[in-house]
């Protein structure tokens, strides 16, 4: 079995990788094959002279990490990755900021990663690069003579060509992306957007449904939906500790309908729209007053980026407004928690809630939707209300699929969930559980690695 080298912006920590998360799945794969995980250690130093790679062994996995400079952190991480690429890939050109310094930092950090990584590679290694921070890394490795199989997985959406071309660096970036042997996407829509761009703007052509011939390369561009480890998440939701928490949640007696949302506080997750939908639920179906509570857990993220500070203020104002207008001394309609909650507590909250409300405006996959399903009691499950713009919606047909921009549509779906007979809930949940098992974390990783490990396929002339 060939050694596996994972490259990602942040390297997972084997001591605190969370059960059921993708990092655990990647560790398991690395342990099985033996391998290396390479990336940023999360720290920043004053100047480039202070950058040095450090190595740590964990079983038969070597973790190689290096710091960024403070300038890189500002320009590469906050500036280009999260101030330009993240909004563009989530169709939010209005929030994207492009500067020469930031794009230079992006090139610089990727080149530095490649310069450090290339000498550590063995000729037979499979190299799997993750996510938008490292799109040009493959091309940088090729420029250093690396001939290994190189794969890339994009965790976030791939925008339609008309959106992408607004980004000043798009030609360079896409030519770099096309240097990988395998490119993995979350959904068919993302894969189709990339292939359309390659064919319409780069002179590429499809040799097969998922094989693209572009810029002299043959690239496998395929769909590998990310998933969770269903059994380990379900086990967390059914532990005695989880059971105690659920009893507590129900005993409080304040709400007969618990609705749960869990998202990093990111503008892509549609949180203000979600709160407006909950408000519409109370207006359109006033019988839910004093009966329904929305618990929104939204841990802080990327707070140095202005758009994130703005969304926080908007959310705080909205939850205050709804609680002021509808709340009473014995009922708080919105419970907003702006901090990181332990994962086993989340599992219990999911299981104790009758509705899982997952309404991003745009999302690569959205693993919260899958965690909510995994956590349910199969004999009396809750209902998933899911945005059509989450990658997860591509195959979770039995959820109540909604348009998150349409508050009334989401409110009607919540009411339908509240009234849904148990028999229908059980049938929908059984189908959803089957699907998240089919696309679990192990299959995601196994599928990608099989594609990467396969010999390059000859193309018809
Ligand atoms: C990116 C893409 C894609 C959230 N709050 C807390 C907490 N979480 C956990 C959730 C879930 C994870 O974080 C979030 O995963 P998502 O998939 O929902 O979203 P992103 O972070 O945006 O991830 C996304 C994913 O990559 C994988 O490919 O699905 O589309 O954007 O596991 O449970 N965990 C804890 N406390 C919290 O307060 N412990």
Short mmCIF file of C-alpha atoms and ligand atoms in Angstrom, two decimals:
data_model
loop_
_atom_site.label_atom_id
_atom_site.label_comp_id
_atom_site.label_asym_id
_atom_site.label_seq_id
_atom_site.Cartn_x
_atom_site.Cartn_y
_atom_site.Cartn_z
CA UNK A 1 0.00 0.00 0.00
CA UNK A 2 1.41 3.38 -0.94
CA UNK A 3 2.18 5.91 1.78
CA UNK A 4 -0.37 8.70 2.14
CA UNK A 5 0.57 12.35 2.52
CA UNK A 6 -2.22 14.69 3.59
CA UNK A 7 -1.73 18.44 3.20
CA UNK A 8 -4.19 20.88 4.72
CA UNK A 9 -4.08 24.41 6.01
CA UNK A 10 -4.46 23.19 9.61
CA UNK A 11 -3.06 19.86 10.72
CA UNK A 12 -5.44 17.79 12.84
CA UNK A 13 -4.35 17.03 16.39
CA UNK A 14 -4.65 13.29 17.13
CA UNK A 15 -5.18 14.09 20.82
CA UNK A 16 -8.20 16.28 20.26
CA UNK A 17 -9.60 15.13 16.92
CA UNK A 18 -13.32 14.91 17.52
CA UNK A 19 -15.19 11.65 17.38
CA UNK A 20 -17.17 11.33 14.15
CA UNK A 21 -15.29 14.22 12.54
CA UNK A 22 -13.42 14.15 9.24
CA UNK A 23 -10.08 14.59 11.04
CA UNK A 24 -10.53 11.25 12.83
CA UNK A 25 -11.33 9.55 9.58
CA UNK A 26 -8.20 11.03 7.97
CA UNK A 27 -6.09 9.91 10.94
CA UNK A 28 -7.46 6.40 10.70
CA UNK A 29 -6.57 6.31 6.99
CA UNK A 30 -3.09 7.65 7.72
CA UNK A 31 -2.52 5.11 10.50
CA UNK A 32 -3.65 2.26 8.29
CA UNK A 33 -1.34 3.15 5.40
CA UNK A 34 1.37 4.93 7.32
CA UNK A 35 1.82 8.50 6.31
CA UNK A 36 2.45 12.14 6.87
CA UNK A 37 0.18 15.13 7.61
CA UNK A 38 1.67 18.45 6.57
CA UNK A 39 0.41 22.00 7.17
CA UNK A 40 0.24 25.15 9.28
CA UNK A 41 0.58 24.76 13.06
CA UNK A 42 -1.85 27.62 13.78
CA UNK A 43 0.89 29.94 15.10
CA UNK A 44 2.44 33.06 13.66
CA UNK A 45 5.98 34.42 14.00
CA UNK A 46 7.38 37.90 13.37
CA UNK A 47 9.51 37.16 10.29
CA UNK A 48 10.32 34.50 7.68
CA UNK A 49 13.69 33.79 9.33
CA UNK A 50 11.85 32.32 12.30
CA UNK A 51 9.90 29.81 10.20
CA UNK A 52 11.02 26.24 10.69
CA UNK A 53 9.19 22.96 10.19
CA UNK A 54 8.76 20.71 13.20
CA UNK A 55 8.03 17.00 13.23
CA UNK A 56 6.09 14.84 15.65
CA UNK A 57 5.39 11.13 15.40
CA UNK A 58 2.07 9.58 16.39
CA UNK A 59 2.01 5.80 15.78
CA UNK A 60 3.10 5.45 12.18
CA UNK A 61 1.99 8.95 11.25
CA UNK A 62 4.43 11.87 11.04
CA UNK A 63 2.93 15.32 11.66
CA UNK A 64 4.99 18.06 10.01
CA UNK A 65 3.91 21.61 10.79
CA UNK A 66 5.23 25.11 10.30
CA UNK A 67 4.13 28.59 11.39
CA UNK A 68 3.07 31.50 9.18
CA UNK A 69 4.48 35.01 9.59
CA UNK A 70 2.15 37.62 11.06
CA UNK A 71 2.03 39.21 7.60
CA UNK A 72 1.04 35.85 6.05
CA UNK A 73 -1.69 35.44 8.63
CA UNK A 74 -3.18 38.83 7.72
CA UNK A 75 -2.68 38.68 3.97
CA UNK A 76 -2.79 34.98 3.10
CA UNK A 77 -5.21 33.58 5.69
CA UNK A 78 -7.55 36.46 6.50
CA UNK A 79 -7.00 38.50 3.32
CA UNK A 80 -6.95 36.12 0.37
CA UNK A 81 -8.35 32.84 1.74
CA UNK A 82 -11.16 34.24 3.87
CA UNK A 83 -11.58 37.71 2.37
CA UNK A 84 -11.53 36.71 -1.32
CA UNK A 85 -11.72 32.96 -2.04
CA UNK A 86 -14.32 32.10 0.64
CA UNK A 87 -16.88 34.73 -0.48
CA UNK A 88 -16.29 34.10 -4.21
CA UNK A 89 -16.78 30.35 -3.79
CA UNK A 90 -19.98 31.02 -1.80
CA UNK A 91 -21.31 33.29 -4.60
CA UNK A 92 -20.83 36.43 -2.45
CA UNK A 93 -18.94 38.80 -4.74
CA UNK A 94 -20.36 41.72 -2.74
CA UNK A 95 -18.20 40.65 0.22
CA UNK A 96 -15.02 39.79 -1.68
CA UNK A 97 -11.97 42.05 -1.39
CA UNK A 98 -9.07 41.68 -3.81
CA UNK A 99 -5.65 43.26 -3.25
CA UNK A 100 -2.28 42.68 -4.83
CA UNK A 101 -0.61 42.15 -1.43
CA UNK A 102 -3.08 39.44 -0.46
CA UNK A 103 -2.76 37.51 -3.70
CA UNK A 104 1.04 37.73 -3.51
CA UNK A 105 0.89 36.34 0.02
CA UNK A 106 -1.26 33.46 -1.24
CA UNK A 107 1.31 32.58 -3.89
CA UNK A 108 4.17 33.04 -1.40
CA UNK A 109 2.74 30.75 1.30
CA UNK A 110 1.85 28.02 -1.20
CA UNK A 111 5.37 28.18 -2.68
CA UNK A 112 6.89 27.98 0.79
CA UNK A 113 4.74 24.96 1.64
CA UNK A 114 5.83 23.30 -1.62
CA UNK A 115 9.51 24.07 -1.00
CA UNK A 116 9.33 22.49 2.46
CA UNK A 117 7.20 19.52 1.46
CA UNK A 118 8.88 18.47 -1.82
CA UNK A 119 12.10 17.11 -0.23
CA UNK A 120 10.05 15.09 2.28
CA UNK A 121 8.17 13.14 -0.40
CA UNK A 122 9.05 9.62 -1.46
CA UNK A 123 8.57 8.73 -5.15
CA UNK A 124 5.60 6.44 -4.49
CA UNK A 125 3.67 8.66 -2.05
CA UNK A 126 0.05 9.58 -2.75
CA UNK A 127 -0.36 13.29 -2.04
CA UNK A 128 -3.85 14.53 -1.08
CA UNK A 129 -4.22 18.30 -0.70
CA UNK A 130 -7.28 19.78 1.04
CA UNK A 131 -9.25 22.90 0.37
CA UNK A 132 -9.15 26.41 -0.98
CA UNK A 133 -6.12 27.60 0.98
CA UNK A 134 -3.87 25.36 -1.09
CA UNK A 135 -5.18 25.35 -4.67
CA UNK A 136 -1.81 26.17 -6.30
CA UNK A 137 0.22 23.78 -4.12
CA UNK A 138 0.03 20.96 -6.67
CA UNK A 139 1.37 23.17 -9.47
CA UNK A 140 4.11 24.45 -7.13
CA UNK A 141 5.11 20.86 -6.35
CA UNK A 142 5.16 19.99 -10.07
CA UNK A 143 7.41 23.03 -10.67
CA UNK A 144 9.83 21.46 -8.18
CA UNK A 145 9.94 18.23 -10.12
CA UNK A 146 7.46 16.24 -8.03
CA UNK A 147 5.98 13.46 -10.20
CA UNK A 148 3.76 11.77 -7.59
CA UNK A 149 0.01 11.31 -8.00
CA UNK A 150 -1.48 14.55 -6.70
CA UNK A 151 -5.09 14.89 -5.56
CA UNK A 152 -7.12 17.87 -4.37
CA UNK A 153 -10.46 17.98 -2.56
CA UNK A 154 -12.53 21.15 -2.42
CA UNK A 155 -14.61 21.23 0.78
CA UNK A 156 -16.52 24.37 -0.26
CA UNK A 157 -18.71 25.04 -3.32
CA UNK A 158 -17.29 25.72 -6.79
CA UNK A 159 -19.07 28.79 -8.19
CA UNK A 160 -20.54 29.14 -11.68
CA UNK A 161 -18.05 30.51 -14.25
CA UNK A 162 -19.78 33.93 -14.37
CA UNK A 163 -19.04 34.40 -10.67
CA UNK A 164 -15.53 33.03 -10.77
CA UNK A 165 -14.36 35.30 -13.61
CA UNK A 166 -14.93 38.34 -11.38
CA UNK A 167 -11.89 37.31 -9.38
CA UNK A 168 -8.75 38.95 -10.78
CA UNK A 169 -6.60 35.85 -10.21
CA UNK A 170 -8.99 33.30 -11.66
CA UNK A 171 -7.01 32.29 -14.78
CA UNK A 172 -3.82 31.64 -12.87
CA UNK A 173 -5.69 29.84 -10.11
CA UNK A 174 -7.62 27.54 -12.44
CA UNK A 175 -4.53 26.68 -14.47
CA UNK A 176 -2.88 25.70 -11.19
CA UNK A 177 -5.91 23.62 -10.14
CA UNK A 178 -5.84 21.75 -13.44
CA UNK A 179 -2.37 20.40 -12.61
CA UNK A 180 -3.75 17.87 -10.10
CA UNK A 181 -4.44 14.32 -11.27
CA UNK A 182 -7.68 14.03 -9.28
CA UNK A 183 -9.96 16.89 -8.21
CA UNK A 184 -12.78 16.01 -5.84
CA UNK A 185 -15.97 18.01 -5.36
CA UNK A 186 -18.81 17.76 -2.86
CA UNK A 187 -21.67 17.81 -5.39
CA UNK A 188 -22.52 17.35 -9.06
CA UNK A 189 -23.26 21.08 -9.28
CA UNK A 190 -19.72 21.95 -8.15
CA UNK A 191 -18.16 19.43 -10.49
CA UNK A 192 -20.26 20.70 -13.41
CA UNK A 193 -19.35 24.35 -12.64
CA UNK A 194 -15.64 23.51 -12.71
CA UNK A 195 -15.89 21.46 -15.89
CA UNK A 196 -17.90 24.20 -17.58
CA UNK A 197 -15.24 26.74 -16.65
CA UNK A 198 -12.47 24.47 -17.95
CA UNK A 199 -14.28 23.87 -21.24
CA UNK A 200 -15.54 27.43 -21.86
CA UNK A 201 -12.56 29.42 -20.59
CA UNK A 202 -9.51 27.14 -20.74
CA UNK A 203 -10.03 25.26 -23.99
CA UNK A 204 -10.64 22.01 -22.12
CA UNK A 205 -12.81 19.15 -23.30
CA UNK A 206 -14.56 16.29 -21.55
CA UNK A 207 -13.05 12.96 -22.54
CA UNK A 208 -15.65 11.23 -20.34
CA UNK A 209 -18.27 12.36 -17.81
CA UNK A 210 -15.60 12.92 -15.19
CA UNK A 211 -12.38 13.05 -17.16
CA UNK A 212 -11.27 16.41 -18.42
CA UNK A 213 -8.53 17.00 -20.93
CA UNK A 214 -7.15 20.47 -20.25
CA UNK A 215 -3.86 22.32 -20.68
CA UNK A 216 -2.14 19.11 -21.79
CA UNK A 217 -3.27 17.14 -18.72
CA UNK A 218 -5.85 14.49 -18.12
CA UNK A 219 -7.71 15.27 -14.89
CA UNK A 220 -10.27 13.14 -13.08
CA UNK A 221 -12.85 15.66 -11.81
CA UNK A 222 -15.35 13.67 -9.75
CA UNK A 223 -17.84 13.89 -6.89
CA UNK A 224 -16.96 12.51 -3.44
CA UNK A 225 -19.60 13.72 -0.93
CA UNK A 226 -18.09 14.25 2.53
CA UNK A 227 -19.79 12.47 5.42
CA UNK A 228 -19.55 11.59 9.08
CA UNK A 229 -18.87 8.45 11.07
CA UNK A 230 -22.53 7.66 11.73
CA UNK A 231 -22.08 5.04 14.45
CA UNK A 232 -19.65 7.00 16.58
CA UNK A 233 -21.88 10.10 16.45
CA UNK A 234 -25.00 8.04 17.23
CA UNK A 235 -23.17 6.45 20.18
CA UNK A 236 -22.45 9.91 21.58
CA UNK A 237 -26.13 10.84 21.28
CA UNK A 238 -27.29 7.76 23.17
CA UNK A 239 -24.78 7.73 26.06
CA UNK A 240 -26.19 7.88 29.61
CA UNK A 241 -24.80 11.41 29.90
CA UNK A 242 -26.63 12.42 26.71
CA UNK A 243 -29.82 10.87 28.08
CA UNK A 244 -29.52 13.00 31.25
CA UNK A 245 -29.06 16.14 29.18
CA UNK A 246 -32.10 15.35 27.03
CA UNK A 247 -34.25 14.73 30.12
CA UNK A 248 -33.11 18.10 31.46
CA UNK A 249 -33.96 19.81 28.17
CA UNK A 250 -37.47 18.33 28.17
CA UNK A 251 -38.10 18.76 31.90
CA UNK A 252 -37.51 22.47 31.76
CA UNK A 253 -41.05 22.39 30.44
CA UNK A 254 -40.57 25.74 28.79
CA UNK A 255 -40.90 24.45 25.25
CA UNK A 256 -42.80 21.53 23.78
CA UNK A 257 -41.01 21.97 20.48
CA UNK A 258 -37.24 22.34 20.54
CA UNK A 259 -35.71 23.57 17.31
CA UNK A 260 -31.92 23.42 17.01
CA UNK A 261 -29.41 25.17 14.77
CA UNK A 262 -25.63 24.69 15.04
CA UNK A 263 -23.27 26.64 12.80
CA UNK A 264 -20.02 28.55 12.93
CA UNK A 265 -21.05 32.20 12.95
CA UNK A 266 -20.49 32.61 9.23
CA UNK A 267 -22.51 34.72 6.80
CA UNK A 268 -22.86 31.71 4.50
CA UNK A 269 -24.89 29.84 7.10
CA UNK A 270 -27.97 32.07 6.74
CA UNK A 271 -28.43 32.81 10.44
CA UNK A 272 -30.30 36.15 10.23
CA UNK A 273 -32.64 34.68 7.61
CA UNK A 274 -33.17 31.69 9.88
CA UNK A 275 -34.19 33.92 12.77
CA UNK A 276 -36.56 35.84 10.50
CA UNK A 277 -38.10 32.50 9.47
CA UNK A 278 -38.60 31.55 13.11
CA UNK A 279 -40.27 34.91 13.67
CA UNK A 280 -42.60 34.16 10.73
CA UNK A 281 -43.43 30.81 12.33
CA UNK A 282 -44.62 32.64 15.44
CA UNK A 283 -46.58 35.16 13.36
CA UNK A 284 -48.19 32.69 10.94
CA UNK A 285 -48.82 29.98 13.55
CA UNK A 286 -49.28 31.80 16.88
CA UNK A 287 -50.13 28.52 18.61
CA UNK A 288 -46.33 28.06 18.74
CA UNK A 289 -45.95 31.01 21.10
CA UNK A 290 -44.85 29.64 24.47
CA UNK A 291 -44.52 26.23 22.81
CA UNK A 292 -41.53 26.48 20.47
CA UNK A 293 -37.96 27.55 21.21
CA UNK A 294 -35.12 27.99 18.73
CA UNK A 295 -31.74 27.16 20.24
CA UNK A 296 -29.05 28.58 17.96
CA UNK A 297 -25.47 27.61 18.77
CA UNK A 298 -23.08 29.79 16.79
CA UNK A 299 -19.44 29.63 17.93
CA UNK A 300 -17.22 32.54 16.87
CA UNK A 301 -15.04 32.19 13.78
CA UNK A 302 -12.69 34.50 11.76
CA UNK A 303 -13.66 37.44 13.93
CA UNK A 304 -10.94 39.67 12.50
CA UNK A 305 -12.75 39.76 9.13
CA UNK A 306 -15.25 42.63 9.04
CA UNK A 307 -18.10 40.68 7.43
CA UNK A 308 -18.01 38.31 10.41
CA UNK A 309 -18.26 41.10 12.98
CA UNK A 310 -21.20 42.54 11.00
CA UNK A 311 -23.11 39.26 10.99
CA UNK A 312 -22.61 38.89 14.73
CA UNK A 313 -24.16 42.31 15.41
CA UNK A 314 -27.06 41.57 13.08
CA UNK A 315 -27.76 38.28 14.80
CA UNK A 316 -27.61 39.74 18.30
CA UNK A 317 -29.98 42.54 17.31
CA UNK A 318 -32.44 40.11 15.71
CA UNK A 319 -32.54 37.64 18.60
CA UNK A 320 -33.04 40.55 21.03
CA UNK A 321 -35.83 41.91 18.84
CA UNK A 322 -37.68 38.56 18.63
CA UNK A 323 -37.29 37.87 22.35
CA UNK A 324 -38.50 41.39 23.16
CA UNK A 325 -41.51 41.18 20.85
CA UNK A 326 -42.68 37.63 21.63
CA UNK A 327 -41.00 36.49 24.86
CA UNK A 328 -42.62 36.36 28.27
CA UNK A 329 -41.39 35.84 31.82
CA UNK A 330 -41.84 32.09 31.38
CA UNK A 331 -40.66 31.72 27.74
CA UNK A 332 -37.58 32.82 25.79
CA UNK A 333 -38.27 32.17 22.08
CA UNK A 334 -34.62 32.36 20.89
CA UNK A 335 -31.72 30.97 22.88
CA UNK A 336 -28.56 32.17 21.22
CA UNK A 337 -25.26 30.68 22.38
CA UNK A 338 -22.17 32.38 20.96
CA UNK A 339 -19.51 29.93 22.08
CA UNK A 340 -18.11 26.51 21.30
CA UNK A 341 -20.17 23.73 22.87
CA UNK A 342 -18.66 20.26 23.57
CA UNK A 343 -19.43 17.79 20.82
CA UNK A 344 -21.21 15.28 23.06
CA UNK A 345 -23.49 18.08 24.29
CA UNK A 346 -24.32 18.88 20.65
CA UNK A 347 -25.20 15.24 20.02
CA UNK A 348 -27.59 15.28 23.00
CA UNK A 349 -29.16 18.58 21.90
CA UNK A 350 -29.72 17.18 18.41
CA UNK A 351 -31.43 14.08 19.82
CA UNK A 352 -33.57 16.15 22.18
CA UNK A 353 -34.81 18.51 19.42
CA UNK A 354 -37.87 17.87 17.27
CA UNK A 355 -36.55 19.97 14.40
CA UNK A 356 -33.01 20.31 13.03
CA UNK A 357 -32.88 23.63 11.21
CA UNK A 358 -30.05 23.70 8.65
CA UNK A 359 -30.58 26.63 6.32
CA UNK A 360 -27.29 27.89 4.83
CA UNK A 361 -27.44 30.33 1.92
CA UNK A 362 -24.67 28.27 0.33
CA UNK A 363 -22.65 25.38 1.78
CA UNK A 364 -20.21 22.82 0.37
CA UNK A 365 -21.85 19.88 2.12
CA UNK A 366 -22.95 20.72 5.70
CA UNK A 367 -22.10 17.95 8.12
CA UNK A 368 -24.47 19.30 10.81
CA UNK A 369 -27.39 18.02 8.71
CA UNK A 370 -25.88 14.52 8.77
CA UNK A 371 -25.08 14.72 12.50
CA UNK A 372 -28.67 15.68 13.27
CA UNK A 373 -29.92 12.58 11.40
CA UNK A 374 -27.36 10.28 13.08
CA UNK A 375 -28.37 11.51 16.55
CA UNK A 376 -32.11 10.78 16.27
CA UNK A 377 -34.11 8.08 18.02
CA UNK A 378 -35.11 5.85 15.09
CA UNK A 379 -38.46 5.04 16.70
CA UNK A 380 -39.42 8.67 17.31
CA UNK A 381 -37.12 10.87 15.21
CA UNK A 382 -37.13 14.60 14.68
CA UNK A 383 -37.43 16.27 11.26
CA UNK A 384 -34.59 17.84 9.29
CA UNK A 385 -35.48 21.15 7.60
CA UNK A 386 -32.72 21.64 5.03
CA UNK A 387 -31.74 24.42 2.65
CA UNK A 388 -31.73 23.55 -1.02
CA UNK A 389 -28.38 25.39 -1.20
CA UNK A 390 -26.53 23.00 1.13
CA UNK A 391 -24.52 20.36 -0.73
CA UNK A 392 -26.19 17.82 1.55
CA UNK A 393 -29.54 18.56 -0.14
CA UNK A 394 -28.29 16.87 -3.31
CA UNK A 395 -29.07 13.46 -1.84
CA UNK A 396 -31.05 14.06 1.36
CA UNK A 397 -34.38 14.18 -0.50
CA UNK A 398 -36.45 13.03 2.48
CA UNK A 399 -35.62 16.13 4.50
CA UNK A 400 -38.04 19.05 4.16
CA UNK A 401 -36.15 21.02 1.53
CA UNK A 402 -36.58 24.80 1.76
CA UNK A 403 -35.47 28.07 0.20
CA UNK A 404 -33.66 29.88 3.04
CA UNK A 405 -34.27 33.29 1.41
CA UNK A 406 -38.03 32.76 1.68
CA UNK A 407 -39.00 33.15 5.37
CA UNK A 408 -42.56 31.98 4.78
CA UNK A 409 -41.41 28.82 3.01
CA UNK A 410 -39.14 27.91 5.95
CA UNK A 411 -41.88 28.78 8.47
CA UNK A 412 -44.41 26.54 6.66
CA UNK A 413 -41.85 23.70 6.61
CA UNK A 414 -41.26 24.07 10.35
CA UNK A 415 -45.01 23.90 10.96
CA UNK A 416 -45.24 20.84 8.73
CA UNK A 417 -42.46 19.25 10.78
CA UNK A 418 -44.25 20.07 14.03
CA UNK A 419 -47.45 18.42 12.78
CA UNK A 420 -45.84 15.49 10.97
CA UNK A 421 -47.25 12.12 12.07
CA UNK A 422 -44.79 9.77 13.72
CA UNK A 423 -45.13 7.19 10.95
CA UNK A 424 -43.99 9.69 8.32
CA UNK A 425 -41.13 10.89 10.53
CA UNK A 426 -39.90 7.32 11.00
CA UNK A 427 -40.07 6.57 7.25
CA UNK A 428 -38.27 9.77 6.25
CA UNK A 429 -35.61 9.28 8.90
CA UNK A 430 -34.94 5.66 7.90
CA UNK A 431 -34.34 6.76 4.30
CA UNK A 432 -32.06 9.62 5.41
CA UNK A 433 -30.08 7.34 7.71
CA UNK A 434 -29.51 4.97 4.79
CA UNK A 435 -28.15 7.81 2.70
CA UNK A 436 -25.75 9.18 5.30
CA UNK A 437 -24.42 5.65 5.80
CA UNK A 438 -23.92 5.29 2.06
CA UNK A 439 -21.93 8.54 1.99
CA UNK A 440 -20.16 8.32 5.36
CA UNK A 441 -16.66 9.54 6.18
CA UNK A 442 -15.05 6.18 5.44
CA UNK A 443 -16.60 5.97 1.97
CA UNK A 444 -15.62 9.56 1.22
CA UNK A 445 -11.99 8.88 2.05
CA UNK A 446 -11.91 5.40 0.51
CA UNK A 447 -13.50 6.62 -2.72
CA UNK A 448 -11.07 9.50 -3.14
CA UNK A 449 -8.01 7.37 -2.37
CA UNK A 450 -9.08 4.65 -4.79
CA UNK A 451 -9.33 7.27 -7.53
CA UNK A 452 -5.95 8.75 -6.59
CA UNK A 453 -4.28 5.36 -6.36
CA UNK A 454 -5.56 4.21 -9.75
CA UNK A 455 -3.06 4.39 -12.59
CA UNK A 456 -3.50 7.39 -14.87
CA UNK A 457 -6.07 6.43 -17.51
CA UNK A 458 -5.09 6.64 -21.17
CA UNK A 459 -7.42 8.86 -23.16
CA UNK A 460 -8.77 8.15 -26.59
CA UNK A 461 -7.05 10.38 -29.14
C1 LIG B 1 -16.53 23.03 5.64
C2 LIG B 1 -17.55 23.40 4.55
C3 LIG B 1 -18.30 21.01 4.54
C4 LIG B 1 -20.17 23.56 14.94
N1 LIG B 1 -20.35 24.25 16.08
C5 LIG B 1 -19.76 23.54 17.05
C6 LIG B 1 -19.21 22.38 16.49
N2 LIG B 1 -19.49 22.42 15.19
C7 LIG B 1 -19.12 21.34 14.26
C8 LIG B 1 -20.33 20.68 13.66
C9 LIG B 1 -19.73 20.05 12.39
C10 LIG B 1 -18.65 21.06 12.02
O1 LIG B 1 -18.37 21.85 13.19
C11 LIG B 1 -19.13 22.02 10.94
O2 LIG B 1 -19.13 21.34 9.72
P1 LIG B 1 -19.97 21.88 8.49
O3 LIG B 1 -19.88 20.85 7.44
O4 LIG B 1 -21.37 22.11 8.93
O5 LIG B 1 -19.38 23.29 8.07
P2 LIG B 1 -17.93 24.03 7.89
O6 LIG B 1 -17.23 24.21 9.18
O7 LIG B 1 -18.24 25.28 7.17
O8 LIG B 1 -17.03 23.03 6.99
C12 LIG B 1 -18.75 22.47 4.64
C13 LIG B 1 -17.19 20.71 5.51
O9 LIG B 1 -16.12 21.65 5.37
C14 LIG B 1 -16.64 19.29 5.33
O10 LIG B 1 -16.23 19.03 4.04
O11 LIG B 1 -19.42 20.18 4.84
O12 LIG B 1 -19.68 22.77 3.62
O13 LIG B 1 -17.94 24.76 4.67
O14 LIG B 1 -19.11 18.84 12.67
O15 LIG B 1 -20.88 19.77 14.56
N3 LIG B 1 -18.57 21.44 17.20
C15 LIG B 1 -18.45 21.65 18.55
N4 LIG B 1 -18.94 22.77 19.15
C16 LIG B 1 -19.61 23.73 18.46
O16 LIG B 1 -20.06 24.72 19.06
N5 LIG B 1 -17.83 20.74 19.30
#
